PDB file of C-alpha atoms in Angstrom:
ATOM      1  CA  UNK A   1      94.269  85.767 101.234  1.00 74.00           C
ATOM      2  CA  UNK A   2      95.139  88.487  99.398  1.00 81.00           C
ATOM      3  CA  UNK A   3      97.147  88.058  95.651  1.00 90.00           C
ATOM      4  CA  UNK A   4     100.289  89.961  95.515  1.00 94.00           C
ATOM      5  CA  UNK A   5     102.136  90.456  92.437  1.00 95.00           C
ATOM      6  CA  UNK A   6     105.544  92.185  91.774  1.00 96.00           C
ATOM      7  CA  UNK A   7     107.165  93.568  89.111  1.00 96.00           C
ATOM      8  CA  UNK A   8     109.595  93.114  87.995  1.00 97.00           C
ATOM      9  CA  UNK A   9     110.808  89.971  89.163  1.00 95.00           C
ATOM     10  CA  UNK A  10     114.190  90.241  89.139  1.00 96.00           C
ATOM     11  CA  UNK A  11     116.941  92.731  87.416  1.00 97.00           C
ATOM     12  CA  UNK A  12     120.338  93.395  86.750  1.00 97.00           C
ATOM     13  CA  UNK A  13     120.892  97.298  86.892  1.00 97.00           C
ATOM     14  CA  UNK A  14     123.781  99.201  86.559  1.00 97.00           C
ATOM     15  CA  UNK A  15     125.893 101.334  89.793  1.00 97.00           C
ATOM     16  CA  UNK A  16     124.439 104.790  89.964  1.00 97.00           C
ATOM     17  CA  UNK A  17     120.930 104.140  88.535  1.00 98.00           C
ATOM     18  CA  UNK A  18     117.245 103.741  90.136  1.00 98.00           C
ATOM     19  CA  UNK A  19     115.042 101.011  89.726  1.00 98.00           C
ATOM     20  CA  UNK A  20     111.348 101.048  91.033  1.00 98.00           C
ATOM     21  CA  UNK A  21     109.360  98.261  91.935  1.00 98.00           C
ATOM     22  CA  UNK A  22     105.677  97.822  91.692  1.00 98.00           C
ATOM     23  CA  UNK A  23     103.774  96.275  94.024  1.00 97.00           C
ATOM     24  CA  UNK A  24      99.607  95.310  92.962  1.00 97.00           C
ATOM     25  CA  UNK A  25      97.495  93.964  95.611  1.00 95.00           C
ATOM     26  CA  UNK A  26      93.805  91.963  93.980  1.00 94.00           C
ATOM     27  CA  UNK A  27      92.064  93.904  97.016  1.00 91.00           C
ATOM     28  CA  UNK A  28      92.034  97.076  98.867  1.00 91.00           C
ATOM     29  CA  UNK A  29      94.137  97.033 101.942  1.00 87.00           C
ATOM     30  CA  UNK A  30      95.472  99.795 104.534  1.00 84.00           C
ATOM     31  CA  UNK A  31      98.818  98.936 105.598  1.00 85.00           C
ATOM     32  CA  UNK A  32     101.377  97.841 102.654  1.00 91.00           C
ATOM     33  CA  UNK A  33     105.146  97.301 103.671  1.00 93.00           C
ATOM     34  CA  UNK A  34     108.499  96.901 101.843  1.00 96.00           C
ATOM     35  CA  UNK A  35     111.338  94.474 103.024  1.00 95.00           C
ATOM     36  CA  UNK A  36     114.770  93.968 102.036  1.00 96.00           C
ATOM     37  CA  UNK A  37     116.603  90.641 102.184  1.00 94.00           C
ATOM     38  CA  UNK A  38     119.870  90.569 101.526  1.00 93.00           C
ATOM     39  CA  UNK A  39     122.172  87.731 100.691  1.00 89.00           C
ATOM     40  CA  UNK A  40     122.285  85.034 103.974  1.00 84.00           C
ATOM     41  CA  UNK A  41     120.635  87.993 106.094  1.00 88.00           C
ATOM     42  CA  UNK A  42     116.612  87.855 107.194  1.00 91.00           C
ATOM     43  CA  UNK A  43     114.207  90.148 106.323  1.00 93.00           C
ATOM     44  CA  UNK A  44     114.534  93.877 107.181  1.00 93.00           C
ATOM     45  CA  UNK A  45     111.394  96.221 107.178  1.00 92.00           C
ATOM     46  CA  UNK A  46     112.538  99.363 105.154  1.00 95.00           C
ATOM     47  CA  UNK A  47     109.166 101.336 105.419  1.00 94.00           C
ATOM     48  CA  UNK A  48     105.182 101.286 105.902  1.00 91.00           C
ATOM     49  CA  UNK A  49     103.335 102.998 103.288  1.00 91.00           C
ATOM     50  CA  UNK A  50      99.688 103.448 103.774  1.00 85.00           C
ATOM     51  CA  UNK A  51      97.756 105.668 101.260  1.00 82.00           C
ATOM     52  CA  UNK A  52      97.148 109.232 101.336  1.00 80.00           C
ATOM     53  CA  UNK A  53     100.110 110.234 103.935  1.00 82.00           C
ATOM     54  CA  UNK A  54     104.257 109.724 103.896  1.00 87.00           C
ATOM     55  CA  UNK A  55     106.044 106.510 104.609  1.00 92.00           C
ATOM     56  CA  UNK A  56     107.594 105.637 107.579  1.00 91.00           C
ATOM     57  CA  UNK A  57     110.745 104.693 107.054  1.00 94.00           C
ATOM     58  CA  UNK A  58     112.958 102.339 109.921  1.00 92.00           C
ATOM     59  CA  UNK A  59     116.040 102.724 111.486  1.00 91.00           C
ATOM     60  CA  UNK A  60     118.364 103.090 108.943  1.00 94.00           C
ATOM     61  CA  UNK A  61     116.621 103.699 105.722  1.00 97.00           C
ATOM     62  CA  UNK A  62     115.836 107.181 104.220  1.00 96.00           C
ATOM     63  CA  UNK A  63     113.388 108.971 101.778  1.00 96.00           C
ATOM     64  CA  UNK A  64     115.914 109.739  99.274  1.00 97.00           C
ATOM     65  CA  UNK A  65     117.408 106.353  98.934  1.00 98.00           C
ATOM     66  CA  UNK A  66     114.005 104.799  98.685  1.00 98.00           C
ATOM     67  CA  UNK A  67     111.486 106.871  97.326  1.00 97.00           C
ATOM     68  CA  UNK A  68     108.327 104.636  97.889  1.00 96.00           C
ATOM     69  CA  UNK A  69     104.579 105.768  96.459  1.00 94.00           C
ATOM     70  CA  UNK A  70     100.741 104.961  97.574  1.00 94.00           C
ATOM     71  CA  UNK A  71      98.525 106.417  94.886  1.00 92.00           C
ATOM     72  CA  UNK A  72      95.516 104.268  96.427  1.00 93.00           C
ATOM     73  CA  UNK A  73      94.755 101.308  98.090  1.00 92.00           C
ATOM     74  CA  UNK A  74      95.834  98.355  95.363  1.00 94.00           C
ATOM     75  CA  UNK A  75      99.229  99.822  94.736  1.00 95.00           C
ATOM     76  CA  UNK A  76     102.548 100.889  96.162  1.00 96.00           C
ATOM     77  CA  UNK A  77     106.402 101.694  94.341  1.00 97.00           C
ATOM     78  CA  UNK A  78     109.528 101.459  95.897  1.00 98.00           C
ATOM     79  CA  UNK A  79     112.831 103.034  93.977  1.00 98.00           C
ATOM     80  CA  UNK A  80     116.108 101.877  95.064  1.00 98.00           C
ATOM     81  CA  UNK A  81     118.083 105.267  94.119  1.00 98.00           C
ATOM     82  CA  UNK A  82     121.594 106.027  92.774  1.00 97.00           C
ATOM     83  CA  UNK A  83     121.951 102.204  93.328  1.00 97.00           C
ATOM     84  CA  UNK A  84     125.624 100.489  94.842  1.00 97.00           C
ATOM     85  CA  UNK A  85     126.455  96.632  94.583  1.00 96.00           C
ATOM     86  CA  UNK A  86     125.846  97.146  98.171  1.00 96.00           C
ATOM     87  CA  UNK A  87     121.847  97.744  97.064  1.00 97.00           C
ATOM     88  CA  UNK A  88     121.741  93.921  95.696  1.00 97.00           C
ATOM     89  CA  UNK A  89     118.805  92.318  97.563  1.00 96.00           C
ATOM     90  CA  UNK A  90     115.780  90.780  97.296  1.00 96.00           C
ATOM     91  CA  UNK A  91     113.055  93.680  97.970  1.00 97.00           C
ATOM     92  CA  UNK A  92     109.309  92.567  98.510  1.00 96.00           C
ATOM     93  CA  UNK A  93     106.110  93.914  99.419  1.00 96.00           C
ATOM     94  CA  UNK A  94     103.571  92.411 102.210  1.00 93.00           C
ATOM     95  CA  UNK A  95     100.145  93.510 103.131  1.00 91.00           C
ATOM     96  CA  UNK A  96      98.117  92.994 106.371  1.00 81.00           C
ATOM     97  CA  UNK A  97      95.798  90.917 106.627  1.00 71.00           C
ATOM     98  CA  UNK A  98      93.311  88.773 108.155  1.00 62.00           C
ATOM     99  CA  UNK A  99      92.190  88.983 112.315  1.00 59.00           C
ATOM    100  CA  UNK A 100      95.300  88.035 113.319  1.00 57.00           C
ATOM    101  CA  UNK A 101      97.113  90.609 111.133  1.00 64.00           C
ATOM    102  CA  UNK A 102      99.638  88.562 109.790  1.00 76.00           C
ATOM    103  CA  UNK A 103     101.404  89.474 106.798  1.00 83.00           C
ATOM    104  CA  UNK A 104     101.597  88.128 103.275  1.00 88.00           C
ATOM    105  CA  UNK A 105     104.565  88.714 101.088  1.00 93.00           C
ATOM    106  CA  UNK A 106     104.527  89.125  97.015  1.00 93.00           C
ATOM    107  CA  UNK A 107     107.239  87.173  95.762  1.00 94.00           C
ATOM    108  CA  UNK A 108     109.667  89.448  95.395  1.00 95.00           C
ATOM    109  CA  UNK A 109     112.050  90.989  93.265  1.00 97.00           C
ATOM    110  CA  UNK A 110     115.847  89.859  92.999  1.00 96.00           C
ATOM    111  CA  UNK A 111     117.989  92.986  92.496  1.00 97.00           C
ATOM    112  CA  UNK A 112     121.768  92.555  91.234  1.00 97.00           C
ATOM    113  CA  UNK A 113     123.615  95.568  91.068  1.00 97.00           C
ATOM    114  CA  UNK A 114     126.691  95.836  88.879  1.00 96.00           C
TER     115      UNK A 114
ATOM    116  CA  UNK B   1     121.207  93.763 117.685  1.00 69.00           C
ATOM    117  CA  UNK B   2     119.378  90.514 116.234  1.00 79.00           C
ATOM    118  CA  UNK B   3     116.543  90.499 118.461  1.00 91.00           C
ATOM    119  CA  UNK B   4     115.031  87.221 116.646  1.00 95.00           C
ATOM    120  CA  UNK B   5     117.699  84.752 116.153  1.00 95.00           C
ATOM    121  CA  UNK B   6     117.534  81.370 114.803  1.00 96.00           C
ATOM    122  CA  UNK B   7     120.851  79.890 115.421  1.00 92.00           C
ATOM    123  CA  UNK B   8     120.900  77.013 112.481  1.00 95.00           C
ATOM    124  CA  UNK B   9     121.130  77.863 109.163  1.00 95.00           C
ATOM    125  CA  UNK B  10     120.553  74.443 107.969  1.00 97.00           C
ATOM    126  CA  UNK B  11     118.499  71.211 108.694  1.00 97.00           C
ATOM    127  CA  UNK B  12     118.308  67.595 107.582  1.00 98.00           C
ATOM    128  CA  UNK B  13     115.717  65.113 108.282  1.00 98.00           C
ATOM    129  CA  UNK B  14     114.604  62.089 107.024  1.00 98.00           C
ATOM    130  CA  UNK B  15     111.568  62.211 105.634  1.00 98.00           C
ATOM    131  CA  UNK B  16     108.676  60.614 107.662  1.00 97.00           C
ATOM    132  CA  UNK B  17     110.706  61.610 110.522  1.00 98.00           C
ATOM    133  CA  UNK B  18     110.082  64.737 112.500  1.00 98.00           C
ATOM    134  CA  UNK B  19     111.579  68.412 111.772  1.00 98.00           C
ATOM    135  CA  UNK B  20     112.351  70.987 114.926  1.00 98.00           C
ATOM    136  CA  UNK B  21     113.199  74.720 114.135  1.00 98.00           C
ATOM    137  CA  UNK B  22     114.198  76.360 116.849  1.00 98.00           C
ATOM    138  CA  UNK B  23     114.276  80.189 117.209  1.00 98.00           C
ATOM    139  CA  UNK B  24     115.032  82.424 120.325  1.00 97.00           C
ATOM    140  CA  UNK B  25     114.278  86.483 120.877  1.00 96.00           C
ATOM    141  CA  UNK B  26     115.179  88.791 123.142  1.00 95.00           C
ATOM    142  CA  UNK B  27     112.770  91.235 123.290  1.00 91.00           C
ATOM    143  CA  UNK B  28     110.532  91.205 126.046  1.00 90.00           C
ATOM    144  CA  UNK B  29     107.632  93.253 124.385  1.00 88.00           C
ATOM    145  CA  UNK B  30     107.125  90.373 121.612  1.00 90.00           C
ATOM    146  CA  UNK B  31     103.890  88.724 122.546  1.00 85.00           C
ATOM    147  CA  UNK B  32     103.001  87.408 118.834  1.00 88.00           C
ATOM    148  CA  UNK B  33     104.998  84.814 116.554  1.00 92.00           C
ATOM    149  CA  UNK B  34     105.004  83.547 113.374  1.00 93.00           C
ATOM    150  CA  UNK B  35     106.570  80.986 111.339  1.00 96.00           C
ATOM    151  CA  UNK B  36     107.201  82.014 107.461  1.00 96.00           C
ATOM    152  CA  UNK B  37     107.865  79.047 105.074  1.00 96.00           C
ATOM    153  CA  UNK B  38     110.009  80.357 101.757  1.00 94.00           C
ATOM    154  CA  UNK B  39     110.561  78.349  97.971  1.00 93.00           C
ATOM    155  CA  UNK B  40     113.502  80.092  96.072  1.00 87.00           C
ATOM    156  CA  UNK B  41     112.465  82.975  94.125  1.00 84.00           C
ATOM    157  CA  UNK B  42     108.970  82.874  95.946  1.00 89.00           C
ATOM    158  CA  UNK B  43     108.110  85.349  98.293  1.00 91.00           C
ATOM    159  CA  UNK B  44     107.691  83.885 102.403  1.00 93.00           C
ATOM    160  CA  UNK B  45     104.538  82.006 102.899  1.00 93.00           C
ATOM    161  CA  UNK B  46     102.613  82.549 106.286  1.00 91.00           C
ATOM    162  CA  UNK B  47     102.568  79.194 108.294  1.00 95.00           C
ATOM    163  CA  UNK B  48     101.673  79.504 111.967  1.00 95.00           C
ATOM    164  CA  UNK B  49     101.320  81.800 114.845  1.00 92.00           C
ATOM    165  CA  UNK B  50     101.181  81.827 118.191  1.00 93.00           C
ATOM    166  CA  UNK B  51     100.393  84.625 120.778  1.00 89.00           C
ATOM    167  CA  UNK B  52     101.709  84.881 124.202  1.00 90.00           C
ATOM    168  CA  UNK B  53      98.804  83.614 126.081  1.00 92.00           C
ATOM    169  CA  UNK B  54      99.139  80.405 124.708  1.00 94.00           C
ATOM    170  CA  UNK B  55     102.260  77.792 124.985  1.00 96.00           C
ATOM    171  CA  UNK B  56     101.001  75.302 121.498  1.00 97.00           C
ATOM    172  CA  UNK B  57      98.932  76.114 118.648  1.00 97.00           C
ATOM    173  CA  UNK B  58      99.170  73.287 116.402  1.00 97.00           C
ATOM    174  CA  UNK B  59      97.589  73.407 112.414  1.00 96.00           C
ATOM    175  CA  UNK B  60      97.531  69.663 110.792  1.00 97.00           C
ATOM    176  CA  UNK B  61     101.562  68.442 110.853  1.00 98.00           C
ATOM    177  CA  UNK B  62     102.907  71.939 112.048  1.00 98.00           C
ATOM    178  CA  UNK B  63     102.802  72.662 115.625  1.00 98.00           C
ATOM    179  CA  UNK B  64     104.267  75.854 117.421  1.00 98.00           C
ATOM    180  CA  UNK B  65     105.514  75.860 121.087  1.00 98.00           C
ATOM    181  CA  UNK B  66     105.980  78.824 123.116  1.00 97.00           C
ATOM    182  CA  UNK B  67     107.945  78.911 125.912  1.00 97.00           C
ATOM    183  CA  UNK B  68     107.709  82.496 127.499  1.00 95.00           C
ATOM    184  CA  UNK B  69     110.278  82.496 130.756  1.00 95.00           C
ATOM    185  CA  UNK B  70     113.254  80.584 128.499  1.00 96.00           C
ATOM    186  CA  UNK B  71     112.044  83.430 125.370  1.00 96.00           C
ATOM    187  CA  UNK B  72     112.256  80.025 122.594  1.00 97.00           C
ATOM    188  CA  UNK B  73     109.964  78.770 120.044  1.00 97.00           C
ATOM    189  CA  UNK B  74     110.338  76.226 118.389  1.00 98.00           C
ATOM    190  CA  UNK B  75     108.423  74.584 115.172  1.00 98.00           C
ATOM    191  CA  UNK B  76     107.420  70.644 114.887  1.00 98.00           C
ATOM    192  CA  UNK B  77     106.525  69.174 111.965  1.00 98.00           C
ATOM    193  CA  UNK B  78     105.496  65.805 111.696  1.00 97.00           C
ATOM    194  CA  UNK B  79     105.395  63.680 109.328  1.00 98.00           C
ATOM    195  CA  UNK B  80     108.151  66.087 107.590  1.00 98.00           C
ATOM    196  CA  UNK B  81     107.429  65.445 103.854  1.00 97.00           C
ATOM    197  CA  UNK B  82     110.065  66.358 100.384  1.00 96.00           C
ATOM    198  CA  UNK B  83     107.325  68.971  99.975  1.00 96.00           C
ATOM    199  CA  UNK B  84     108.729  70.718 103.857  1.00 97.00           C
ATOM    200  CA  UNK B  85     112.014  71.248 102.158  1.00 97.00           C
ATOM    201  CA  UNK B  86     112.375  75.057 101.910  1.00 97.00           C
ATOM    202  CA  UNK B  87     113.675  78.111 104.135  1.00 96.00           C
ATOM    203  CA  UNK B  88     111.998  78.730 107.586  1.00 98.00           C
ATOM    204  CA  UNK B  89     111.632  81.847 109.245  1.00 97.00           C
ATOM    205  CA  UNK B  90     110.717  82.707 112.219  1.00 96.00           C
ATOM    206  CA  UNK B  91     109.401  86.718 112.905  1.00 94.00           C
ATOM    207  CA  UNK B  92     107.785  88.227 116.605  1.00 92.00           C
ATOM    208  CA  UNK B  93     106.116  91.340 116.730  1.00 86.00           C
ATOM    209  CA  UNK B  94     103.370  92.635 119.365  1.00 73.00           C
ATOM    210  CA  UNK B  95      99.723  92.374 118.974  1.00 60.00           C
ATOM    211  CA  UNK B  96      99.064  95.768 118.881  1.00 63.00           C
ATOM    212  CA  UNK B  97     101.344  96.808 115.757  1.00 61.00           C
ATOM    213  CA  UNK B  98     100.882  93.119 114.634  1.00 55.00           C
ATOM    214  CA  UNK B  99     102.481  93.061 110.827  1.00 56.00           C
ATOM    215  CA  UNK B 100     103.480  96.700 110.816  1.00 65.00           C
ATOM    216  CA  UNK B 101     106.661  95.875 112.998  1.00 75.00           C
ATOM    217  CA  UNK B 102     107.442  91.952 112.385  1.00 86.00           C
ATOM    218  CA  UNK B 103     111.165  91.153 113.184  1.00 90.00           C
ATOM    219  CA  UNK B 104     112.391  88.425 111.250  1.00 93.00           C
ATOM    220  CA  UNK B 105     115.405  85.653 112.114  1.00 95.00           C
ATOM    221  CA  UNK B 106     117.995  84.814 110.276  1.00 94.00           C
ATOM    222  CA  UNK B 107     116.140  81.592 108.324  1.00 95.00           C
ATOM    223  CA  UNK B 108     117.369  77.810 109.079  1.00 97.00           C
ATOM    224  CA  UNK B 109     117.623  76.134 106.257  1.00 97.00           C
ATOM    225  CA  UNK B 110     115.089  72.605 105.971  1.00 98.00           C
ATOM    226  CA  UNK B 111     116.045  69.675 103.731  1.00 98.00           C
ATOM    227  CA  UNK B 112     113.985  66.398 104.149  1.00 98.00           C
ATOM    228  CA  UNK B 113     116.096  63.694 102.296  1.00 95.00           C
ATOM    229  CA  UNK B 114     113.600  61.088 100.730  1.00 91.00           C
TER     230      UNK B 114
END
């Protein structure tokens, strides 16, 4: 399966900033997709980006709160913007893979907003 | 609306003994499951899946049931092992937008006491 590796790990940012979050796949793949977890809740899909067009962003999650990039087929960002304690999560990237198209998750990155 | 819903946060088995996560939906559409495994500060870890046509699909000490009419699923592991001890999720989704649109539960939490 594919390797997945996130940046940064975790982080402790500041209300009102942005942090983005790098996601590198070890292979090319079409479909890359950013979750949020936050505390005691499961995971949430926030958006599907695939390279070369716009995210699509769920039900309750919007371009200008999270900006999220696809400059080719190993790599995808996700900004958390003008962040709120609210914003603390764990955030992580998954990719598609395999006939039976599950999906495989980076390890994620442990945001604290104070 | 939780549409996947695992309705125990927490488990504890003995080990050698045998470990059943349960996990309901709602959603008629789902037709394909999977089981996610998660280590702190580790991102989820694909275990099993099952699609609608079948009732079992079993993979070495995991095994998945399906049951379609009662909408339940439920994951056996036997022998459970120290090793087992770790966050269990359970996500559905349809085969035709297969990881773009997994829908997670809520996670029961698995300790095997030695």
């Amino acid at each position: 399966s594919a390797v997945i590796s996130q940046k940064p790990s975790r982080d402790i940012c500041q209300r009102g900033t942005s942090l983005t979050i790098q996601c590198q796949v070890d292979s090319q793949v079409t479909m890359m997709f950013w979750y949020r977890q936050q505390p005691g809740q499961s995971l949430t899909l926030i958006a599907t980006a695939n390279q070369g067009s716009e995210a699509t962003y769920e039900s309750g999650f919007v371009i200008d709160k999270f900006p999220i990039s696809r400059p080719n087929l190993t790599f995808s960002t996700l900004t958390v913007s003008n962040m709120s304690p609210e914003d603390s999560s764990i955030y992580l990237c998954s990719v598609e893979e395999g006939t039976n198209t599950e999906a495989f998750f980076g390890q994620g990155t442990r945001l604290t907003v104070v | 609306d939780q549409q996947v819903k695992q309705n125990s946060p927490s488990l504890s088995v003995q080990e050698g003994r045998i470990s059943i996560l349960n996990c309901d939906y709602t959603n008629s559409m789902f037709d394909y499951f999977l089981w996610y495994k998660k280590y702190p500060a580790e991102g989820p870890t694909f275990l099993i899946s099952i699609s609608s046509i079948k009732d079992k699909n079993e993979d070495g000490r995991f095994t998945v049931f399906l049951n379609k009419s009662a909408k339940h699923l439920s994951l056996h592991i036997v022998p459970s092992q120290p090793g087992d001890s770790a966050v269990y999720f359970c996500a559905a989704s349809d085969l035709i937008q297969g990881a773009q649109k997994l829908v997670f539960g809520q996670g029961t939490r698995l300790t095997i006491n030695p």
